Amino acid sequence: MTYSVQELAQLAGVSSRTLRYYDQIGLLPAERGHNGYREYSPAAVDRLQLIRYFQEFDFSLTQIQDLLTQSSTAQTAALAQQRAHLQERRDHLTALLNTLDRTLAARNGGPHMTDTEKFAAFKQQQLTDNDRQFGTEARHRYGQETVDASQQQFANLSAADYQAMQATEQDLFTQLKTVATTQDLTSKAAQAVYALHRQWLCFTWNNYSTEAHRGLAQLYRDDARFANYYNDRVGVANAATTLAAVIQHYAH
Amino acid sequence: MTYSVQELAQLAGVSSRTLRYYDQIGLLPAERGHNGYREYSPAAVDRLQLIRYFQEFDFSLTQIQDLLTQSSTAQTAALAQQRAHLQERRDHLTALLNTLDRTLAARNGGPHMTDTEKFAAFKQQQLTDNDRQFGTEARHRYGQETVDASQQQFANLSAADYQAMQATEQDLFTQLKTVATTQDLTSKAAQAVYALHRQWLCFTWNNYSTEAHRGLAQLYRDDARFANYYNDRVGVANAATTLAAVIQHYAH
DNA sequence: TCTTGACCTTGACGTTGCGGTAACCCTTAT
DNA sequence: ATAAGGGTTACCGCAACGTCAAGGTCAAGA
């Protein structure tokens, strides 16, 4: 017993156009009857189910095309890799729901939403990015408390402060680029780099000390994640080492 | 002070191409400098933040276009409607994750050592600690299944999620300390405590409900083991009762 | 037999939210 | 004066289909 396009479309919850498209790109080839109509065998039904299954996991059609030809172990690996992605998406949705609830409450005459809260979801994203990059290492070297306090501080920044912090970092990058090329540690640009970096730190550090600053400089030089961050953002290969050298030079 | 395309793009985490596109379709018009360059005012920055915010909630750009011209009440209605959609998506993702886990378990027969397994011992430790503290009592009141499902979920957390969960709990402790001293249930700190505790729960609960949350609040107040845990970690004697009061106040 | 209406076919163009590239302009530093 | 690093418009391309247009096929009723 075979299915027509419409029948299979109904069964699988897709449009007939979709089935014709899948046939066209060779993802789900159909056999043809004497009149040229498409006919789908039970095997095709199974294949379509698999396709829809993979599709739910955010694979593209070309990826699915590949997956369906590959071995079972390769398929397993791909699925496992997708798991983390799914979990991230769910956590993000959870955060969004919380934010949305607060937004709605505020709009319904509830407690007024501060600028900080309005930006919370975006900053949460930023924050976890930061944590992914630096969190583990910093925790190891400076202890849990410092990092938590720093995140706390970060989350408490007002929207204006947050933008000011971003602007400061931008200035830092610009000046750092100059120093990275000139390599002149006594230039005005180098002094600016030190001042800006210190200023940037003080947005989130409440107890600045030159020792901690120098400690951070070591991290910038020695840890690939820190180094990559600065090299990427500044756009030169020796940005991190230059920044570290500047800090070592001025922080006393 | 105005931003150039690149500057605003960096700030907002979008590409400059995106900004030019938004200008082109009139979603985020830019002013022009004497040289024809785009210049973005602070008002444009705010508008872009709003755009990104709505975008997170899966509105199309044309819908956002409309929303930005409409009244605040219309915007509220749209957001409220979107809430149900968001929750559906999250539930769907949860189901997908469970399915995927079962799929992977079925495919995985051998003693291959994954990163998850590397963390498994540590998490197993934590898990038994939790079980020693809370397990018996929770089992009595909520039944074996709930507890097992929760432990299952906990063991499935990725390393990154595990650290995020720890960070959330730390934030919770900090805020809770404030509330425990002020005893102001309507303060921002109290609201934060509720949100954080809910967020913390959702790392391991896949079906959050306010009733279950209130039930847990009772446990915190009435069971010495729960109470001691929070009082110890926060460092004040009335932490657990305060937390319970906050939850009772907000979970409806 | 003829017609009607439901189904099927192959094009071909439209959509969303940008990415990428080309070709050219502006400013600054060397 | 020339190179670099920004900016500009303009156009082509992508996935995964939706949506016509123009027509072939088939069973049923007048």
XYZ file of C-alpha atoms (C1' of nucleotides) in Angstrom:
564
model
C 0.000 0.000 0.000
C 1.390 3.384 -0.975
C 0.516 6.944 -0.030
C -0.153 9.879 -2.276
C 1.446 13.252 -1.534
C -1.568 14.621 0.274
C -2.052 11.478 2.306
C 1.539 11.393 3.461
C 1.478 15.131 4.085
C -1.567 14.751 6.328
C 0.006 11.800 8.101
C 3.282 13.550 8.814
C 1.952 17.031 9.409
C 3.826 18.707 6.597
C 2.633 20.384 3.425
C 2.544 18.691 0.056
C 4.867 21.412 -1.184
C 7.387 20.279 1.401
C 7.224 16.724 0.106
C 7.733 17.849 -3.458
C 10.669 19.932 -2.281
C 12.208 16.965 -0.485
C 11.785 14.915 -3.618
C 13.350 17.655 -5.663
C 16.482 17.903 -3.519
C 16.728 14.131 -3.244
C 16.126 14.038 0.480
C 13.021 11.894 0.201
C 12.755 10.455 -3.313
C 9.328 9.235 -4.375
C 8.432 6.534 -6.819
C 6.090 7.283 -9.661
C 2.832 5.594 -10.711
C 1.729 4.988 -14.284
C 0.307 8.506 -14.411
C 3.354 10.261 -13.109
C 1.920 10.749 -9.632
C 4.246 10.384 -6.642
C 3.853 7.243 -4.559
C 5.370 6.802 -1.107
C 6.210 3.370 0.262
C 6.211 2.482 3.982
C 9.995 2.783 3.856
C 9.611 6.374 2.709
C 7.270 6.998 5.636
C 9.924 5.777 8.046
C 12.543 7.912 6.388
C 10.325 10.967 6.662
C 9.821 10.323 10.348
C 13.587 10.200 10.834
C 13.946 13.419 8.889
C 11.393 15.192 11.045
C 13.092 13.835 14.131
C 16.466 15.242 13.152
C 14.809 18.448 12.093
C 13.487 18.960 15.602
C 17.084 18.949 16.745
C 17.892 21.876 14.516
C 19.847 20.068 11.865
C 19.703 21.590 8.395
C 18.322 19.542 5.538
C 21.767 19.068 4.035
C 23.093 17.884 7.383
C 20.196 15.455 7.590
C 21.008 14.324 4.087
C 24.512 13.455 5.268
C 23.378 11.952 8.548
C 21.017 9.545 6.835
C 23.871 8.099 4.812
C 26.292 7.858 7.707
C 26.860 5.152 10.263
C 24.887 4.828 13.437
C 27.858 5.873 15.579
C 28.315 9.059 13.572
C 24.639 9.800 14.059
C 25.010 9.224 17.776
C 27.935 11.618 17.979
C 26.011 14.316 16.150
C 23.058 13.902 18.491
C 25.240 14.088 21.563
C 26.803 17.271 20.314
C 23.373 18.735 19.783
C 22.355 18.017 23.355
C 24.347 20.851 24.879
C 22.928 23.228 22.349
C 19.403 22.201 23.271
C 20.059 22.729 26.965
C 21.437 26.192 26.329
C 18.343 27.063 24.401
C 16.108 25.859 27.208
C 18.013 27.773 29.871
C 17.835 30.871 27.742
C 14.087 30.435 27.406
C 13.775 30.078 31.159
C 15.617 33.345 31.676
C 13.455 35.014 29.059
C 10.306 33.811 30.776
C 11.461 35.286 34.063
C 12.282 38.585 32.417
C 8.984 38.613 30.593
C 7.078 37.992 33.790
C 8.757 40.951 35.415
C 8.114 43.101 32.349
C 4.443 42.214 32.310
C 4.116 42.796 36.033
C 5.671 46.219 35.640
C 3.333 47.110 32.802
C 0.329 46.015 34.832
C 1.007 48.603 37.472
C 3.280 46.358 39.487
C 6.667 47.384 40.826
C 8.379 49.660 38.358
C 11.157 48.075 36.354
C 14.520 49.720 36.691
C 16.843 50.238 33.760
C 19.060 47.531 35.172
C 16.280 45.003 35.068
C 15.355 45.994 31.541
C 18.825 45.060 30.398
C 19.095 42.019 32.629
C 18.389 39.391 29.994
C 20.998 40.706 27.621
C 23.540 41.104 30.340
C 22.825 37.626 31.571
C 23.882 36.475 28.159
C 27.016 38.611 28.341
C 27.687 37.422 31.846
C 27.556 33.766 31.004
C 29.792 34.439 28.037
C 32.257 36.071 30.370
C 31.931 33.210 32.780
C 32.517 30.687 30.056
C 35.658 32.505 29.041
C 37.170 33.558 32.302
C 35.057 32.127 35.076
C 36.744 28.828 35.683
C 40.271 30.102 35.597
C 39.599 33.147 37.707
C 37.820 30.977 40.227
C 40.843 28.762 40.540
C 43.215 31.620 41.122
C 41.170 34.135 43.030
C 38.611 31.964 44.713
C 34.912 31.653 44.437
C 34.084 34.764 46.411
C 35.834 37.284 44.213
C 34.211 35.988 41.066
C 30.749 35.858 42.584
C 31.141 39.346 43.948
C 32.292 40.508 40.554
C 29.292 38.979 38.835
C 27.072 40.480 41.480
C 28.584 43.863 40.837
C 28.246 43.413 37.117
C 24.570 42.564 37.387
C 23.977 45.611 39.534
C 25.352 48.101 37.051
C 22.852 50.598 35.778
C 22.209 50.760 32.082
C 24.199 53.966 31.833
C 27.125 52.502 33.741
C 27.001 49.446 31.586
C 27.295 51.525 28.454
C 30.021 53.614 30.025
C 31.888 50.425 30.823
C 31.542 49.279 27.235
C 32.742 52.666 26.002
C 35.724 52.543 28.332
C 36.673 49.158 27.011
C 36.379 50.458 23.455
C 38.721 53.324 24.272
C 41.056 50.841 25.866
C 41.128 48.775 22.696
C 41.918 51.808 20.566
C 44.783 52.971 22.737
C 46.042 49.449 23.188
C 46.253 49.027 19.454
C 48.569 52.012 19.253
C 50.805 50.746 22.007
C 50.876 47.263 20.543
C 52.360 48.627 17.349
C 54.705 51.236 18.820
C 55.709 49.135 21.831
C 56.505 52.361 23.665
C 55.640 51.749 27.313
C 56.307 55.358 28.307
C 54.094 56.961 25.642
C 50.929 58.818 26.498
C 48.966 56.020 24.855
C 50.507 53.504 27.254
C 49.600 55.671 30.224
C 46.069 55.900 28.841
C 45.909 52.132 28.491
C 46.803 51.663 32.128
C 44.333 54.299 33.309
C 41.533 52.974 31.154
C 42.079 49.390 32.179
C 42.105 50.345 35.808
C 38.963 52.398 35.302
C 37.338 49.504 33.486
C 38.191 47.147 36.336
C 36.735 49.486 38.901
C 33.315 49.155 37.324
C 33.243 45.668 38.819
C 36.009 45.554 41.433
C 35.169 47.241 44.644
C 38.587 46.723 46.184
C 41.171 47.636 43.614
C 44.776 46.853 44.442
C 47.892 47.032 42.319
C 48.843 43.506 43.334
C 45.575 42.099 42.035
C 46.015 44.178 38.920
C 49.447 42.707 38.321
C 48.044 39.243 38.986
C 45.492 39.813 36.294
C 48.258 40.929 33.950
C 49.925 37.545 34.391
C 46.658 35.881 33.473
C 46.414 37.978 30.344
C 49.821 36.814 29.267
C 49.652 33.183 30.316
C 46.082 32.103 29.721
C 45.076 31.520 26.124
C 41.449 32.478 26.749
C 42.329 35.922 28.058
C 44.945 36.384 25.379
C 42.614 35.387 22.579
C 39.947 37.714 23.887
C 42.161 40.785 23.728
C 43.929 39.823 20.539
C 40.581 39.267 18.868
C 38.938 42.432 20.067
C 41.909 44.672 19.397
C 42.756 42.971 16.150
C 46.487 42.545 16.626
C 48.349 39.449 17.648
C 50.293 40.890 20.568
C 47.531 42.871 22.266
C 47.374 40.689 25.370
C 51.119 40.601 25.964
C 51.327 44.346 25.408
C 48.524 44.989 27.868
C 50.242 42.770 30.392
C 53.521 44.629 29.916
C 51.826 48.001 30.380
C 50.158 46.899 33.589
C 53.400 45.446 34.945
C 55.067 48.757 34.165
C 52.579 51.033 35.897
C 50.853 49.042 38.643
C 52.847 49.672 41.836
C 27.944 61.657 21.452
C 27.008 59.463 18.512
C 28.069 55.987 17.474
C 29.339 54.816 14.120
C 27.970 51.623 12.594
C 30.815 49.491 13.840
C 30.697 50.956 17.313
C 26.991 50.374 17.693
C 27.334 46.930 16.176
C 29.964 46.006 18.776
C 27.849 47.444 21.553
C 24.709 45.587 20.601
C 26.303 42.369 19.453
C 25.029 42.561 15.898
C 26.840 42.959 12.575
C 27.209 46.254 10.782
C 25.443 44.632 7.852
C 22.444 44.130 10.111
C 22.412 47.793 11.060
C 22.521 48.863 7.426
C 19.683 46.458 6.731
C 17.613 47.904 9.574
C 18.263 51.361 8.200
C 17.269 50.236 4.736
C 13.914 48.811 5.819
C 13.277 51.801 8.062
C 13.340 49.794 11.271
C 16.227 51.739 12.753
C 16.837 54.884 10.702
C 20.238 56.487 11.101
C 21.193 60.096 10.755
C 23.981 61.048 8.425
C 27.158 63.032 9.074
C 28.689 65.547 6.694
C 30.504 62.726 4.899
C 27.451 60.545 4.462
C 28.416 58.198 7.284
C 25.667 56.824 9.512
C 25.451 58.274 13.000
C 23.442 56.711 15.811
C 22.100 58.802 18.666
C 21.484 57.469 22.184
C 17.804 57.283 21.253
C 18.730 54.945 18.410
C 20.666 52.812 20.869
C 17.590 52.475 23.054
C 15.464 51.635 20.057
C 17.907 48.945 18.993
C 17.846 47.435 22.465
C 14.063 47.297 22.258
C 14.278 45.680 18.853
C 16.648 43.023 20.086
C 14.415 42.460 23.070
C 11.357 41.812 20.938
C 13.443 39.723 18.609
C 14.308 37.406 21.456
C 10.601 36.776 21.812
C 10.409 35.573 18.235
C 8.650 38.535 16.708
C 9.421 39.141 13.055
C 11.004 42.424 12.052
C 7.771 43.656 10.479
C 5.883 42.787 13.664
C 8.493 44.694 15.642
C 8.094 47.588 13.249
C 4.402 47.665 14.095
C 4.904 47.118 17.802
C 7.238 50.076 18.084
C 4.606 52.426 16.709
C 1.746 51.026 18.755
C 0.501 51.928 22.181
C 1.967 50.525 25.331
C -1.152 48.484 26.060
C -1.009 46.868 22.631
C 2.611 46.007 23.260
C 1.691 44.493 26.599
C -1.004 42.374 25.004
C 1.388 41.093 22.382
C 3.938 40.209 25.031
C 1.365 38.415 27.148
C 0.287 36.397 24.162
C 3.885 35.508 23.492
C 4.341 34.175 26.996
C 2.282 31.072 26.407
C 4.178 30.465 23.232
C 7.492 30.718 25.060
C 6.375 28.260 27.703
C 5.260 25.810 25.040
C 8.623 26.055 23.403
C 10.405 25.383 26.663
C 8.225 22.403 27.490
C 8.843 21.102 24.025
C 12.581 21.468 24.496
C 12.381 19.657 27.805
C 10.583 16.780 26.185
C 13.122 16.750 23.393
C 15.967 16.612 25.880
C 14.444 13.649 27.631
C 13.877 11.887 24.352
C 17.385 12.611 23.247
C 18.810 11.284 26.479
C 16.924 8.076 26.096
C 18.033 7.833 22.491
C 21.634 8.349 23.404
C 21.475 5.883 26.253
C 20.050 3.299 23.919
C 22.792 3.889 21.385
C 25.530 3.919 23.994
C 26.497 0.441 25.051
C 30.250 0.625 25.600
C 32.267 2.023 28.518
C 33.365 5.063 26.533
C 34.510 7.885 28.862
C 32.750 11.108 28.031
C 33.296 14.496 29.649
C 30.015 14.032 31.442
C 31.350 10.878 33.025
C 34.463 12.689 34.107
C 32.278 14.997 36.154
C 29.974 12.214 37.166
C 31.964 11.190 40.257
C 32.030 14.738 41.586
C 28.361 15.186 40.904
C 27.610 11.828 42.432
C 29.294 13.104 45.594
C 27.186 16.244 45.647
C 24.155 14.207 44.910
C 24.595 11.907 47.876
C 25.263 14.908 50.100
C 21.995 16.377 48.973
C 20.346 13.050 49.457
C 21.681 12.747 52.969
C 20.319 16.153 53.808
C 17.065 16.333 51.957
C 16.449 12.989 50.355
C 14.548 11.121 53.013
C 12.216 13.892 53.910
C 11.480 14.904 50.356
C 10.816 11.289 49.516
C 8.232 11.073 52.261
C 6.387 14.127 51.129
C 6.694 14.094 47.370
C 7.130 10.465 46.605
C 9.983 8.496 45.193
C 9.414 9.485 41.566
C 9.873 13.204 41.995
C 13.128 12.798 43.833
C 14.510 10.292 41.382
C 13.597 12.461 38.432
C 15.293 15.393 40.101
C 18.468 13.433 40.747
C 18.395 12.162 37.199
C 18.152 15.729 35.961
C 20.964 16.823 38.252
C 23.298 14.148 36.964
C 22.560 15.271 33.433
C 23.693 18.844 33.956
C 26.652 19.840 31.873
C 29.748 21.178 33.579
C 28.888 24.710 32.493
C 25.315 24.423 33.741
C 26.569 23.079 37.013
C 28.753 26.130 37.523
C 25.935 28.439 36.472
C 23.716 26.758 39.041
C 26.323 27.274 41.731
C 26.654 30.928 40.772
C 22.895 31.393 40.949
C 22.812 29.925 44.425
C 25.600 32.249 45.520
C 23.656 35.253 44.269
C 20.624 33.946 46.093
C 22.557 33.785 49.359
C 23.756 37.356 48.994
C 20.325 38.768 48.325
C 18.756 36.610 50.994
C 21.126 38.003 53.587
C 19.882 41.503 52.832
C 16.246 40.513 53.103
C 16.864 38.567 56.298
C 18.100 41.730 58.002
C 15.672 44.261 56.515
C 12.663 41.905 56.558
C 11.166 43.934 53.723
C 9.253 41.458 51.568
C 8.465 44.064 48.914
C 12.032 45.253 48.407
C 13.964 44.680 45.227
C 16.183 42.263 47.103
C 13.155 40.169 48.032
C 12.015 40.083 44.443
C 15.507 39.033 43.445
C 15.471 36.259 46.037
C 12.277 34.859 44.610
C 13.464 35.092 41.017
C 16.839 33.547 41.832
C 15.365 30.720 43.826
C 12.940 29.950 41.063
C 15.737 30.085 38.535
C 17.847 27.828 40.717
C 15.022 25.320 40.971
C 14.520 25.300 37.219
C 18.003 23.910 36.744
C 16.643 20.649 38.098
C 12.860 20.949 37.898
C 11.471 20.603 34.451
C 7.899 21.251 35.444
C 7.908 24.267 37.690
C 4.686 25.129 39.444
C 3.960 27.726 42.079
C 2.205 25.127 44.234
C 5.267 22.924 44.366
C 7.339 26.018 45.086
C 5.128 26.918 48.035
C 5.279 23.330 49.211
C 9.052 23.552 49.240
C 8.798 26.785 51.220
C 6.948 24.936 53.956
C 9.724 22.395 54.061
C 12.297 25.134 54.438
C 10.462 26.512 57.433
C 9.467 23.282 59.124
C 12.344 20.925 58.527
C 15.479 21.514 60.560
C 17.777 20.050 57.941
C 16.639 22.474 55.264
C 16.643 25.347 57.714
C 20.148 24.603 58.953
C 21.450 24.387 55.419
C 20.286 27.881 54.512
C 21.091 29.442 57.873
C 24.605 28.030 57.652
C 25.299 29.063 54.113
C 23.855 32.557 54.413
C 25.285 33.125 57.845
C 22.212 34.463 59.624
C 19.847 32.628 61.894
C 16.589 33.463 60.172
C 17.614 32.828 56.556
C 15.396 29.805 56.037
C 12.273 31.370 57.520
C 12.875 34.528 55.501
C 13.286 32.550 52.311
C 10.078 30.682 53.068
C 8.247 33.956 53.676
C 9.501 35.441 50.416
C 8.372 32.399 48.459
C 4.967 32.401 50.133
C 4.656 36.063 49.229
C 5.490 35.778 45.536
C 4.620 32.260 44.373
C 1.078 32.420 43.048
C -20.975 11.886 -23.464
C -19.947 15.797 -21.315
C -18.839 18.272 -17.466
C -17.506 19.221 -12.912
C -14.462 19.155 -9.251
C -10.805 17.152 -6.718
C -6.435 15.764 -7.165
C -1.913 15.688 -9.441
C 2.126 17.689 -12.345
C 6.075 21.054 -13.508
C 7.830 25.551 -13.585
C 8.763 30.068 -11.758
C 8.767 33.818 -8.667
C 8.275 35.614 -3.614
C 9.612 35.541 1.234
C 12.935 36.544 5.778
C 16.912 38.192 7.659
C 20.538 38.911 6.660
C 25.970 37.212 4.542
C 29.241 38.232 1.038
C 31.384 40.660 -2.505
C 32.347 44.441 -5.731
C 33.373 49.008 -6.710
C 34.030 53.226 -5.054
C 34.570 57.374 -1.408
C 36.752 59.622 3.026
C 40.250 60.262 6.417
C 44.536 59.601 8.576
C 49.322 58.058 9.057
C 53.601 57.246 7.128
C 51.715 59.829 -2.547
C 50.360 55.928 -1.095
C 48.629 52.497 1.855
C 45.397 51.268 5.499
C 41.222 51.145 7.483
C 37.063 52.963 7.933
C 32.631 54.227 5.326
C 28.972 53.969 1.217
C 25.577 51.809 -2.364
C 24.272 47.923 -5.116
C 23.589 43.577 -6.180
C 23.663 38.425 -5.884
C 22.921 34.423 -2.833
C 21.128 31.324 0.941
C 17.491 27.954 3.313
C 13.100 26.061 3.254
C 9.672 26.408 1.672
C 4.705 29.499 0.238
C 2.238 30.796 -3.547
C 0.571 31.431 -7.884
C 0.026 29.861 -13.008
C -1.002 26.665 -16.504
C -2.161 22.547 -17.327
C -2.789 16.790 -17.107
C -5.681 12.813 -14.702
C -9.510 10.519 -12.729
C -14.045 9.240 -10.686
C -18.747 10.640 -10.446
C -23.048 12.809 -11.795
C -26.414 15.101 -15.430
